[in-house]
CSV table of C-alpha atoms and ligand atoms in Angstrom, one decimal:
chain,number,residue,atom,x,y,z
Y,188,MET,CA,25.5,8.5,-11.7
Y,189,GLU,CA,24.9,5.3,-13.3
Y,190,ILE,CA,28.1,2.3,-13.0
Y,191,LYS,CA,29.5,1.7,-15.6
Y,192,LYS,CA,30.6,-2.1,-15.9
Y,193,ILE,CA,33.5,-3.3,-16.9
Y,194,LYS,CA,34.1,-6.5,-19.2
Y,195,ARG,CA,37.1,-7.2,-17.3
Y,196,ALA,CA,38.7,-6.7,-14.1
Y,197,ARG,CA,42.6,-7.5,-14.9
Y,198,GLY,CA,46.0,-4.3,-14.6
Y,199,VAL,CA,48.8,-3.4,-12.7
Y,200,LEU,CA,47.9,0.1,-10.9
Y,201,THR,CA,49.2,1.5,-7.2
Y,202,VAL,CA,46.5,3.3,-5.1
Y,203,PRO,CA,47.0,7.1,-3.1
Y,204,GLY,CA,48.5,6.9,0.1
Y,205,ASP,CA,47.6,5.7,3.4
Y,206,LYS,CA,45.1,8.2,4.8
Y,207,SER,CA,45.9,6.8,8.9
Y,208,ILE,CA,49.8,7.8,7.9
Y,209,SER,CA,49.1,10.6,6.1
Y,210,HIS,CA,47.2,12.5,8.3
Y,211,ARG,CA,49.8,11.8,11.7
Y,212,ALA,CA,53.3,13.3,8.7
Y,213,VAL,CA,51.2,16.2,9.1
Y,214,MET,CA,50.4,16.7,12.5
Y,215,LEU,CA,53.7,15.7,13.8
Y,216,GLY,CA,55.7,17.1,10.9
Y,217,SER,CA,54.3,20.6,11.9
Y,218,LEU,CA,55.3,19.7,16.3
Y,219,ALA,CA,58.2,18.2,14.5
Y,220,ASP,CA,61.9,21.0,14.2
Y,221,GLY,CA,63.1,20.8,11.7
Y,222,VAL,CA,60.9,20.1,7.9
Y,223,THR,CA,59.6,17.1,6.6
Y,224,GLU,CA,59.5,15.5,3.3
Y,225,ILE,CA,56.2,13.5,3.2
Y,226,THR,CA,56.6,11.5,-0.1
Y,227,GLY,CA,53.0,9.6,-1.1
Y,228,PHE,CA,50.7,11.7,1.5
Y,229,LEU,CA,47.5,11.0,-0.2
Y,230,PRO,CA,45.3,14.0,-1.6
Y,231,GLY,CA,42.2,13.6,-0.2
Y,232,ALA,CA,39.9,15.6,1.5
Y,233,ASP,CA,40.4,14.3,4.9
Y,234,CYS,CA,43.9,14.8,4.6
Y,235,LEU,CA,43.1,18.4,3.5
Y,236,SER,CA,41.3,19.1,6.2
Y,237,THR,CA,44.8,18.1,8.4
Y,238,ILE,CA,46.6,20.3,6.1
Y,239,ASP,CA,44.2,23.3,6.7
Y,240,CYS,CA,43.7,22.9,10.3
Y,241,PHE,CA,48.0,23.5,10.9
Y,242,ARG,CA,47.9,25.8,8.9
Y,243,SER,CA,45.2,27.8,10.4
Y,244,MET,CA,47.7,27.8,13.6
Y,245,GLY,CA,50.6,29.2,11.5
Y,246,VAL,CA,52.5,25.7,10.1
Y,247,GLU,CA,54.0,26.1,6.6
Y,248,ILE,CA,52.5,23.5,4.9
Y,249,ASP,CA,54.5,23.1,1.2
Y,250,GLU,CA,51.4,21.3,-1.1
Y,251,ARG,CA,51.7,18.9,-4.7
Y,252,GLY,CA,49.7,16.3,-4.7
Y,253,ASP,CA,51.0,13.1,-2.7
Y,254,ARG,CA,54.1,15.6,-1.8
Y,255,VAL,CA,54.0,17.0,0.6
Y,256,THR,CA,56.8,19.9,2.2
Y,257,VAL,CA,55.9,21.0,6.8
Y,258,ARG,CA,57.8,23.1,8.2
Y,259,GLY,CA,57.5,21.7,11.8
Y,260,ASN,CA,57.6,24.7,14.4
Y,261,GLY,CA,58.0,22.7,17.4
Y,262,THR,CA,56.2,21.2,19.7
Y,263,ARG,CA,55.4,24.4,21.4
Y,264,GLY,CA,55.4,26.3,18.6
Y,265,LEU,CA,52.0,26.3,17.3
Y,266,SER,CA,49.7,29.7,17.2
Y,267,LYS,CA,46.0,30.9,18.6
Y,268,PRO,CA,44.3,30.1,14.7
Y,269,GLU,CA,41.4,33.2,14.1
Y,270,LYS,CA,38.9,31.3,13.7
Y,271,THR,CA,37.3,28.0,14.3
Y,272,LEU,CA,39.2,24.8,12.9
Y,273,TYR,CA,37.3,22.6,10.6
Y,274,THR,CA,37.6,19.2,9.8
Y,275,GLY,CA,35.0,18.6,7.7
Y,276,ASN,CA,34.8,14.7,7.1
Y,277,SER,CA,37.6,13.8,9.1
Y,278,GLY,CA,37.0,11.9,12.4
Y,279,THR,CA,41.0,11.2,12.5
Y,280,THR,CA,41.8,15.1,12.4
Y,281,THR,CA,39.0,15.7,14.9
Y,282,ARG,CA,39.9,13.2,17.2
Y,283,LEU,CA,43.8,13.6,16.8
Y,284,LEU,CA,43.2,17.0,17.2
Y,285,CYS,CA,41.6,17.4,20.9
Y,286,GLY,CA,44.7,16.0,21.6
Y,287,ILE,CA,47.3,18.4,20.8
Y,288,LEU,CA,44.7,21.1,21.6
Y,289,SER,CA,44.0,20.6,25.0
Y,290,ALA,CA,47.5,21.3,26.2
Y,291,GLN,CA,48.3,24.5,24.1
Y,292,PRO,CA,48.1,27.7,26.0
Y,293,PHE,CA,45.3,29.0,23.9
Y,294,ASP,CA,41.5,28.1,22.8
Y,295,THR,CA,40.3,26.3,20.4
Y,296,GLU,CA,36.8,25.9,18.9
Y,297,ILE,CA,36.9,22.5,16.7
Y,298,THR,CA,33.5,21.2,14.1
Y,299,GLY,CA,33.2,19.8,11.1
Y,300,ASP,CA,30.4,18.5,8.8
Y,301,ALA,CA,27.4,17.3,9.6
Y,302,SER,CA,28.8,13.6,10.4
Y,303,ILE,CA,31.8,14.7,12.2
Y,304,CYS,CA,29.0,16.7,14.0
Y,305,LYS,CA,26.9,13.0,14.4
Y,306,ARG,CA,30.2,11.4,16.2
Y,307,PRO,CA,30.2,10.5,19.7
Y,308,MET,CA,33.8,12.8,20.8
Y,309,GLY,CA,33.3,11.8,24.4
Y,310,ARG,CA,34.9,9.4,23.9
Y,311,VAL,CA,38.1,11.7,23.7
Y,312,THR,CA,37.3,14.5,25.7
Y,313,LYS,CA,36.0,11.8,28.3
Y,314,PRO,CA,39.8,10.4,29.0
Y,315,LEU,CA,41.2,13.6,28.1
Y,316,ALA,CA,39.3,15.9,30.8
Y,317,LEU,CA,41.0,12.8,33.4
Y,318,MET,CA,44.9,14.4,32.1
Y,319,GLY,CA,43.3,17.9,33.1
Y,320,ALA,CA,42.0,18.6,29.7
Y,321,ASN,CA,38.9,21.6,29.6
Y,322,ILE,CA,36.5,20.7,26.6
Y,323,GLU,CA,33.4,21.8,26.4
Y,324,ASN,CA,30.5,19.7,24.4
Y,325,GLU,CA,31.0,15.5,23.6
Y,326,TYR,CA,29.7,16.6,20.1
Y,327,CYS,CA,31.5,18.9,17.4
Y,328,PRO,CA,31.5,22.3,18.0
Y,329,LEU,CA,33.5,21.1,20.6
Y,330,TYR,CA,35.4,23.9,22.8
Y,331,ILE,CA,38.8,23.3,23.8
Y,332,HIS,CA,40.7,25.7,26.4
Y,333,GLY,CA,43.8,25.1,26.6
Y,334,SER,CA,45.4,23.2,29.5
Y,335,ARG,CA,48.3,22.2,32.2
Y,336,LEU,CA,47.8,17.9,32.1
Y,337,HIS,CA,49.3,15.5,33.4
Y,338,GLY,CA,49.3,12.3,32.6
Y,339,ILE,CA,46.9,9.4,32.9
Y,340,ASP,CA,47.2,5.3,34.0
Y,341,TYR,CA,44.3,4.8,31.1
Y,342,LYS,CA,42.0,1.9,30.5
Y,343,MET,CA,40.6,1.8,26.6
Y,344,PRO,CA,37.2,1.0,26.9
Y,345,VAL,CA,37.3,0.6,23.6
Y,346,ALA,CA,39.4,-0.3,20.2
Y,347,SER,CA,40.0,2.6,18.7
Y,348,ALA,CA,43.5,4.0,17.5
Y,349,GLN,CA,41.6,7.9,16.9
Y,350,VAL,CA,41.3,7.5,20.7
Y,351,LYS,CA,44.1,6.2,21.6
Y,352,THR,CA,46.0,8.7,19.7
Y,353,ALA,CA,44.3,11.6,21.4
Y,354,ILE,CA,45.5,10.7,24.8
Y,355,ILE,CA,49.3,10.1,23.1
Y,356,LEU,CA,49.3,13.1,21.8
Y,357,ALA,CA,48.7,14.8,24.7
Y,358,GLY,CA,51.1,12.4,27.0
Y,359,LEU,CA,53.7,14.8,25.4
Y,360,TYR,CA,52.4,17.4,26.9
Y,361,ALA,CA,51.6,16.4,30.0
Y,362,GLU,CA,53.4,16.2,33.1
Y,363,GLY,CA,54.9,12.8,34.6
Y,364,GLU,CA,54.2,9.7,32.3
Y,365,THR,CA,51.2,8.5,30.5
Y,366,ILE,CA,50.2,5.3,29.8
Y,367,VAL,CA,47.4,3.3,27.5
Y,368,ARG,CA,45.7,-0.2,27.8
Y,369,GLU,CA,44.5,-1.4,24.9
Y,370,ILE,CA,41.7,-4.1,25.1
Y,371,GLU,CA,42.0,-5.2,21.2
Y,372,LYS,CA,45.3,-4.4,19.3
Y,373,SER,CA,44.5,-0.7,16.6
Y,374,ARG,CA,46.5,0.7,13.5
Y,375,ASN,CA,50.6,1.2,15.8
Y,376,HIS,CA,51.1,4.4,13.0
Y,377,THR,CA,51.1,6.6,15.7
Y,378,GLU,CA,53.6,4.7,18.5
Y,379,LEU,CA,56.3,3.8,15.1
Y,380,MET,CA,56.2,7.5,13.6
Y,381,LEU,CA,56.4,9.2,17.3
Y,382,GLY,CA,59.3,6.2,17.8
Y,383,ALA,CA,61.1,7.5,14.2
Y,384,MET,CA,61.1,10.7,15.5
Y,385,GLY,CA,62.7,10.2,19.1
Y,386,ALA,CA,60.2,10.9,21.2
Y,387,ASP,CA,60.3,8.9,24.5
Y,388,ILE,CA,57.4,6.0,24.2
Y,389,SER,CA,57.2,1.9,24.6
Y,390,VAL,CA,54.9,-0.4,24.0
Y,391,ASP,CA,54.6,-3.9,25.6
Y,392,GLY,CA,51.5,-5.9,24.9
Y,393,LEU,CA,48.9,-3.5,24.2
Y,394,ASP,CA,49.9,-1.6,26.9
Y,395,ILE,CA,51.8,2.2,25.6
Y,396,THR,CA,53.4,4.6,27.5
Y,397,VAL,CA,54.6,7.8,26.2
Y,398,LYS,CA,56.9,10.7,28.1
Y,399,PRO,CA,56.6,14.1,27.6
Y,400,ALA,CA,58.8,15.6,25.1
Y,401,ASP,CA,60.1,19.1,24.2
Y,402,LYS,CA,61.4,18.5,20.9
Y,403,LEU,CA,60.6,15.8,17.9
Y,404,SER,CA,63.4,15.8,15.4
Y,405,ALA,CA,61.6,15.7,11.8
Y,406,VAL,CA,62.1,12.8,9.9
Y,407,ASN,CA,61.0,11.7,6.1
Y,408,VAL,CA,57.7,10.0,5.4
Y,409,VAL,CA,57.1,7.6,3.0
Y,410,VAL,CA,53.7,7.2,2.9
Y,411,PRO,CA,52.5,3.7,1.6
Y,412,GLY,CA,50.0,2.7,-0.5
Y,413,ASP,CA,46.7,2.6,1.8
Y,414,ILE,CA,45.4,-0.6,2.2
Y,415,SER,CA,42.0,0.3,2.7
Y,416,SER,CA,41.8,1.5,-1.0
Y,417,ALA,CA,43.9,-1.9,-1.8
Y,418,ALA,CA,41.1,-3.9,-0.8
Y,419,PHE,CA,38.3,-3.2,-3.3
Y,420,PHE,CA,40.7,-4.0,-6.2
Y,421,MET,CA,41.9,-7.6,-3.5
Y,422,VAL,CA,38.0,-8.1,-3.8
Y,423,LEU,CA,37.1,-7.2,-7.0
Y,424,GLY,CA,40.1,-9.3,-8.3
Y,425,SER,CA,38.5,-12.2,-6.6
Y,426,ILE,CA,35.2,-12.3,-7.5
Y,427,MET,CA,35.4,-11.2,-10.9
Y,428,PRO,CA,36.1,-13.7,-13.2
Y,429,ASN,CA,38.6,-14.1,-15.6
Y,430,SER,CA,40.2,-11.1,-13.1
Y,431,GLU,CA,43.8,-10.4,-12.7
Y,432,ILE,CA,44.7,-7.0,-10.6
Y,433,THR,CA,48.5,-6.3,-9.0
Y,434,ILE,CA,48.6,-3.3,-7.0
Y,435,LYS,CA,51.7,-2.5,-5.9
Y,436,ASN,CA,53.5,-0.6,-3.0
Y,437,VAL,CA,50.2,-1.6,-0.4
Y,438,GLY,CA,50.9,-0.5,3.5
Y,439,THR,CA,51.3,-4.5,5.0
Y,440,ASN,CA,51.7,-3.3,8.9
Y,441,PRO,CA,50.6,-5.8,10.8
Y,442,THR,CA,48.0,-4.3,12.8
Y,443,ARG,CA,46.1,-3.2,9.1
Y,444,THR,CA,46.7,-6.8,7.0
Y,445,GLY,CA,43.0,-8.7,8.9
Y,446,ILE,CA,41.8,-8.4,5.1
Y,447,ILE,CA,44.0,-10.5,3.9
Y,448,ASP,CA,43.3,-13.0,6.6
Y,449,VAL,CA,39.7,-12.9,6.1
Y,450,LEU,CA,40.1,-13.2,2.0
Y,451,LYS,CA,42.5,-16.3,2.3
Y,452,ASP,CA,40.1,-17.3,4.8
Y,453,MET,CA,37.7,-17.3,2.3
Y,454,GLY,CA,39.7,-19.5,-0.8
Y,455,ALA,CA,40.5,-16.7,-2.1
Y,456,ASP,CA,43.8,-16.4,-4.6
Y,457,ILE,CA,46.3,-13.4,-2.7
Y,458,THR,CA,50.0,-13.8,-3.1
Y,459,VAL,CA,52.2,-10.7,-1.2
Y,460,GLU,CA,55.4,-9.9,-2.5
Y,461,ASN,CA,58.8,-7.7,-2.6
Y,462,GLU,CA,57.8,-6.4,1.1
Y,463,ARG,CA,60.4,-4.1,2.4
Y,464,VAL,CA,60.2,-1.5,5.6
Y,465,SER,CA,60.5,2.0,5.9
Y,466,ALA,CA,60.4,4.0,9.2
Y,467,GLY,CA,58.4,0.1,11.0
Y,468,GLU,CA,55.9,1.1,8.0
Y,469,SER,CA,56.4,-2.9,6.0
Y,470,ALA,CA,54.7,-2.1,2.2
Y,471,ALA,CA,54.2,-4.7,-0.6
Y,472,ASP,CA,52.7,-6.0,-4.2
Y,473,ILE,CA,49.6,-7.3,-3.8
Y,474,THR,CA,47.9,-9.5,-6.9
Y,475,VAL,CA,44.7,-10.9,-6.5
Y,476,ARG,CA,43.3,-13.4,-9.0
Y,477,SER,CA,40.0,-15.0,-9.2
Y,478,SER,CA,38.6,-17.3,-7.4
Y,479,SER,CA,35.8,-19.1,-5.7
Y,480,LEU,CA,35.2,-17.6,-2.6
Y,481,ARG,CA,33.5,-19.4,0.2
Y,482,ALA,CA,31.5,-18.0,3.7
Y,483,VAL,CA,33.8,-17.2,7.3
Y,484,THR,CA,33.0,-15.9,10.2
Y,485,ILE,CA,34.8,-12.8,11.2
Y,486,GLY,CA,34.6,-11.5,15.5
Y,487,GLY,CA,36.7,-10.8,18.1
Y,488,ASP,CA,40.5,-9.6,18.2
Y,489,ILE,CA,40.7,-8.9,13.7
Y,490,ILE,CA,38.2,-7.0,14.2
Y,491,PRO,CA,40.6,-3.1,14.4
Y,492,ARG,CA,42.4,-5.2,12.1
Y,493,LEU,CA,39.8,-4.8,9.1
Y,494,ILE,CA,37.3,-2.6,10.6
Y,495,ASP,CA,37.3,-0.1,7.5
Y,496,GLU,CA,37.0,-2.9,5.5
Y,497,LEU,CA,33.9,-4.7,6.7
Y,498,PRO,CA,31.4,-3.1,4.4
Y,499,ILE,CA,33.9,-3.9,1.1
Y,500,ILE,CA,34.4,-7.7,3.1
Y,501,ALA,CA,30.6,-7.7,2.9
Y,502,VAL,CA,30.5,-7.9,-0.8
Y,503,ALA,CA,32.8,-10.9,-0.8
Y,504,ALA,CA,30.6,-12.4,1.6
Y,505,VAL,CA,27.7,-11.6,-1.0
Y,506,PHE,CA,29.3,-13.6,-3.6
Y,507,ALA,CA,30.8,-16.4,-1.2
Y,508,GLU,CA,28.8,-19.6,-0.7
Y,509,GLY,CA,27.3,-20.1,2.5
Y,510,LYS,CA,26.3,-18.3,5.2
Y,511,THR,CA,29.2,-15.1,6.5
Y,512,VAL,CA,29.0,-13.7,9.9
Y,513,ILE,CA,30.5,-10.3,11.3
Y,514,LYS,CA,30.3,-10.2,15.0
Y,515,ASP,CA,32.0,-7.7,17.7
Y,516,ALA,CA,31.5,-4.5,15.3
Y,517,GLN,CA,29.9,-2.3,17.1
Y,518,GLU,CA,32.3,0.0,16.5
Y,519,LEU,CA,30.7,0.6,12.3
Y,520,LYS,CA,27.8,1.7,13.8
Y,521,VAL,CA,29.9,4.9,14.7
Y,522,LYS,CA,31.6,5.5,11.4
Y,523,GLU,CA,31.1,8.4,8.4
Y,524,THR,CA,27.5,6.3,8.5
Y,525,ASN,CA,25.9,3.8,10.4
Y,526,ARG,CA,27.5,1.2,8.4
Y,527,ILE,CA,26.1,-1.7,9.5
Y,528,ARG,CA,22.5,-0.4,9.0
Y,529,ALA,CA,23.1,1.1,5.7
Y,530,VAL,CA,25.4,-1.8,3.9
Y,531,VAL,CA,22.5,-3.8,5.5
Y,532,ASP,CA,19.9,-1.3,3.7
Y,533,GLU,CA,21.7,-1.3,0.2
Y,534,PHE,CA,22.8,-4.8,-0.3
Y,535,LYS,CA,19.4,-5.5,0.0
Y,536,LYS,CA,18.5,-3.4,-2.3
Y,537,CYS,CA,19.8,-6.0,-5.6
Y,538,GLY,CA,18.1,-9.0,-3.3
Y,539,ALA,CA,21.2,-10.2,-1.3
Y,540,ASP,CA,20.8,-12.2,2.0
Y,541,ILE,CA,22.1,-10.0,4.6
Y,542,THR,CA,20.3,-9.3,7.7
Y,543,GLU,CA,21.3,-6.8,10.0
Y,544,THR,CA,23.0,-7.8,14.2
Y,545,ASP,CA,23.3,-5.6,16.9
Y,546,ASP,CA,26.9,-6.4,16.6
Y,547,GLY,CA,26.9,-7.2,12.9
Y,548,MET,CA,25.4,-9.2,9.6
Y,549,ILE,CA,24.8,-12.3,8.4
Y,550,ILE,CA,25.5,-12.8,5.2
Y,551,ASN,CA,23.9,-15.6,3.3
Y,552,GLY,CA,25.6,-15.7,-0.4
Y,553,ASP,CA,26.0,-16.6,-4.0
Y,554,LYS,CA,22.4,-15.6,-4.2
Y,555,PRO,CA,21.7,-14.2,-8.2
Y,556,VAL,CA,21.4,-10.6,-6.9
Y,557,HIS,CA,20.7,-7.1,-9.7
Y,558,GLY,CA,20.9,-3.7,-10.3
Y,559,ALA,CA,19.6,-1.1,-8.2
Y,560,ASP,CA,19.3,3.2,-7.0
Y,561,PHE,CA,21.8,3.1,-4.1
Y,562,LYS,CA,22.4,5.3,-1.4
Y,563,THR,CA,26.1,6.0,-0.6
Y,564,TYR,CA,24.7,8.3,2.5
Y,565,GLY,CA,27.7,10.7,2.1
Y,566,ASP,CA,30.3,7.4,2.6
Y,567,HIS,CA,33.4,7.2,0.6
Y,568,ARG,CA,33.9,3.6,1.5
Y,569,MET,CA,29.9,2.8,0.8
Y,570,ALA,CA,30.2,4.7,-2.7
Y,571,MET,CA,33.4,2.6,-3.5
Y,572,SER,CA,31.9,-0.4,-2.1
Y,573,LEU,CA,28.5,-0.8,-3.6
Y,574,THR,CA,30.5,0.2,-7.1
Y,575,VAL,CA,32.1,-3.1,-6.5
Y,576,LEU,CA,28.6,-5.3,-5.6
Y,577,SER,CA,26.6,-3.7,-8.5
Y,578,GLN,CA,30.0,-5.2,-11.1
Y,579,LEU,CA,28.2,-8.9,-11.1
Y,580,ALA,CA,24.7,-7.6,-10.7
Y,581,ASP,CA,22.2,-8.7,-13.2
Y,582,GLY,CA,21.5,-4.3,-14.6
Y,583,VAL,CA,21.7,-1.6,-14.2
Y,584,SER,CA,23.5,0.3,-10.7
Y,585,THR,CA,23.6,4.2,-9.4
Y,586,LEU,CA,25.0,6.0,-7.4
Y,587,ASP,CA,23.4,9.3,-5.7
Y,588,ASP,CA,26.6,11.1,-4.7
Y,589,GLU,CA,29.7,10.0,-6.1
Y,590,THR,CA,32.1,12.3,-5.4
Y,591,CYS,CA,32.2,11.4,-1.2
Y,592,ALA,CA,34.9,8.6,-2.7
Y,593,ARG,CA,36.7,11.8,-3.1
Y,594,VAL,CA,37.4,11.9,1.0
Y,595,SER,CA,39.8,8.6,1.2
Y,596,TYR,CA,40.5,8.0,-2.4
Y,597,PRO,CA,39.8,10.9,-5.7
Y,598,SER,CA,41.0,9.1,-8.4
Y,599,PHE,CA,39.0,6.0,-7.6
Y,600,PHE,CA,36.3,5.3,-10.7
Y,601,ASP,CA,39.3,6.4,-13.4
Y,602,ASP,CA,41.6,4.1,-11.4
Y,603,PHE,CA,38.3,0.8,-11.4
Y,604,TYR,CA,37.6,1.8,-15.1
Y,605,SER,CA,41.3,1.5,-15.5
Y,606,LEU,CA,40.8,-2.1,-15.5
Y,607,GLY,CA,38.3,-3.1,-17.3
H,1101,S3P,C1,41.9,6.3,12.2
H,1101,S3P,C2,41.4,4.3,13.0
H,1101,S3P,C3,40.0,3.8,13.2
H,1101,S3P,C4,39.7,4.9,11.3
H,1101,S3P,C5,39.6,5.2,10.6
H,1101,S3P,C6,41.3,6.2,10.9
H,1101,S3P,C7,42.9,6.1,12.8
H,1101,S3P,O1,39.1,5.1,13.5
H,1101,S3P,O2,38.3,3.6,11.2
H,1101,S3P,O3,39.4,5.1,9.5
H,1101,S3P,O4,44.2,7.1,11.1
H,1101,S3P,O5,43.5,6.4,13.8
H,1101,S3P,P1,38.6,4.1,14.9
H,1101,S3P,O6,39.5,5.0,16.2
H,1101,S3P,O7,37.8,5.2,15.3
H,1101,S3P,O8,38.6,2.9,15.4
């Protein structure tokens, strides 16, 4: 596809619902007693995979775009699926399911697409095995033999909300209490939602303690817009001359707002207004106007707060004056594709001065860039980042596959072109 260029980026838009919260609302709603009404649900391919998996286990789920009704079966109410659960491209579905399925009174098999089959699952199967889980393989397909679990006290070797959540979900079924100790704070949507549903979960700094739960009470979930999707427009609005974009109702949970902090450090003109809170999740309207960006160094404990935004932050760095260093981001290598390699290889094609490092990349910004034939590696965030990059490149750019954007943002190109 040839990437069309917009002449200006001005307007007001809303982005689809938060992917992480949408997954959790379906999963926890399925395990709750009662009916969960979800509004603002993300009808992206990943979250639809989660719905399909829970339907296969006997949960009645009615999905009408961004409104979803889940009739929960209770914590003990899932039934054995007739066939292998297919999680598509979704790491969150795959890893969180491992936690739940380890404790069921039946065996299951999980697999996903080619990308999922290359992503490490040992990071969840190993701590789950310490709880008594019996999971064959460290890559999909996984064969999960339902087992009786017991609590553990586990110090996480990586900052990962998916690993943390898998252990917490297993902890709901385990005998005794489960303690997960994070090394850096990762997104805390699970802790907030489980707390709202009446689970016995407490958080003390980086340590989370969960006790077994016979019952979760359904709550209605209002999903805010996904800050990871809004990020593409925050960077676009910052780098395109004469821009002013307002993105309404964006989730601003502090475990996710590293992108705002970094763009502000780079000199971006961003305002956050009308902040409100629902069930512990905050949301606000974000306005961004054009500005001159300067380079920054990004590393340490901010990384989990912006891990999914690093490809689009790299785009900002290409147009920022000076040397941007992204470090401590080795987790990027195990995302939908190796996002360090993919960003470096693709950005080089358009003349960007970018170098791969062991744990990130170095970008010397503010050099002229030209159009190129880009590859997405089937990665939604690569497709959207490259679309923004190509706007300020001289000449024509193409994408080999734009359809992967539907994993997290089905209406991305419509929203994007609505601004120009
Ligand atoms: C997610 C956690 C993050 C993130 C992913 C969604 C979640 O992954 O990159 O897009 O919903 O828990 P890790 O847990 O691997 O860091």
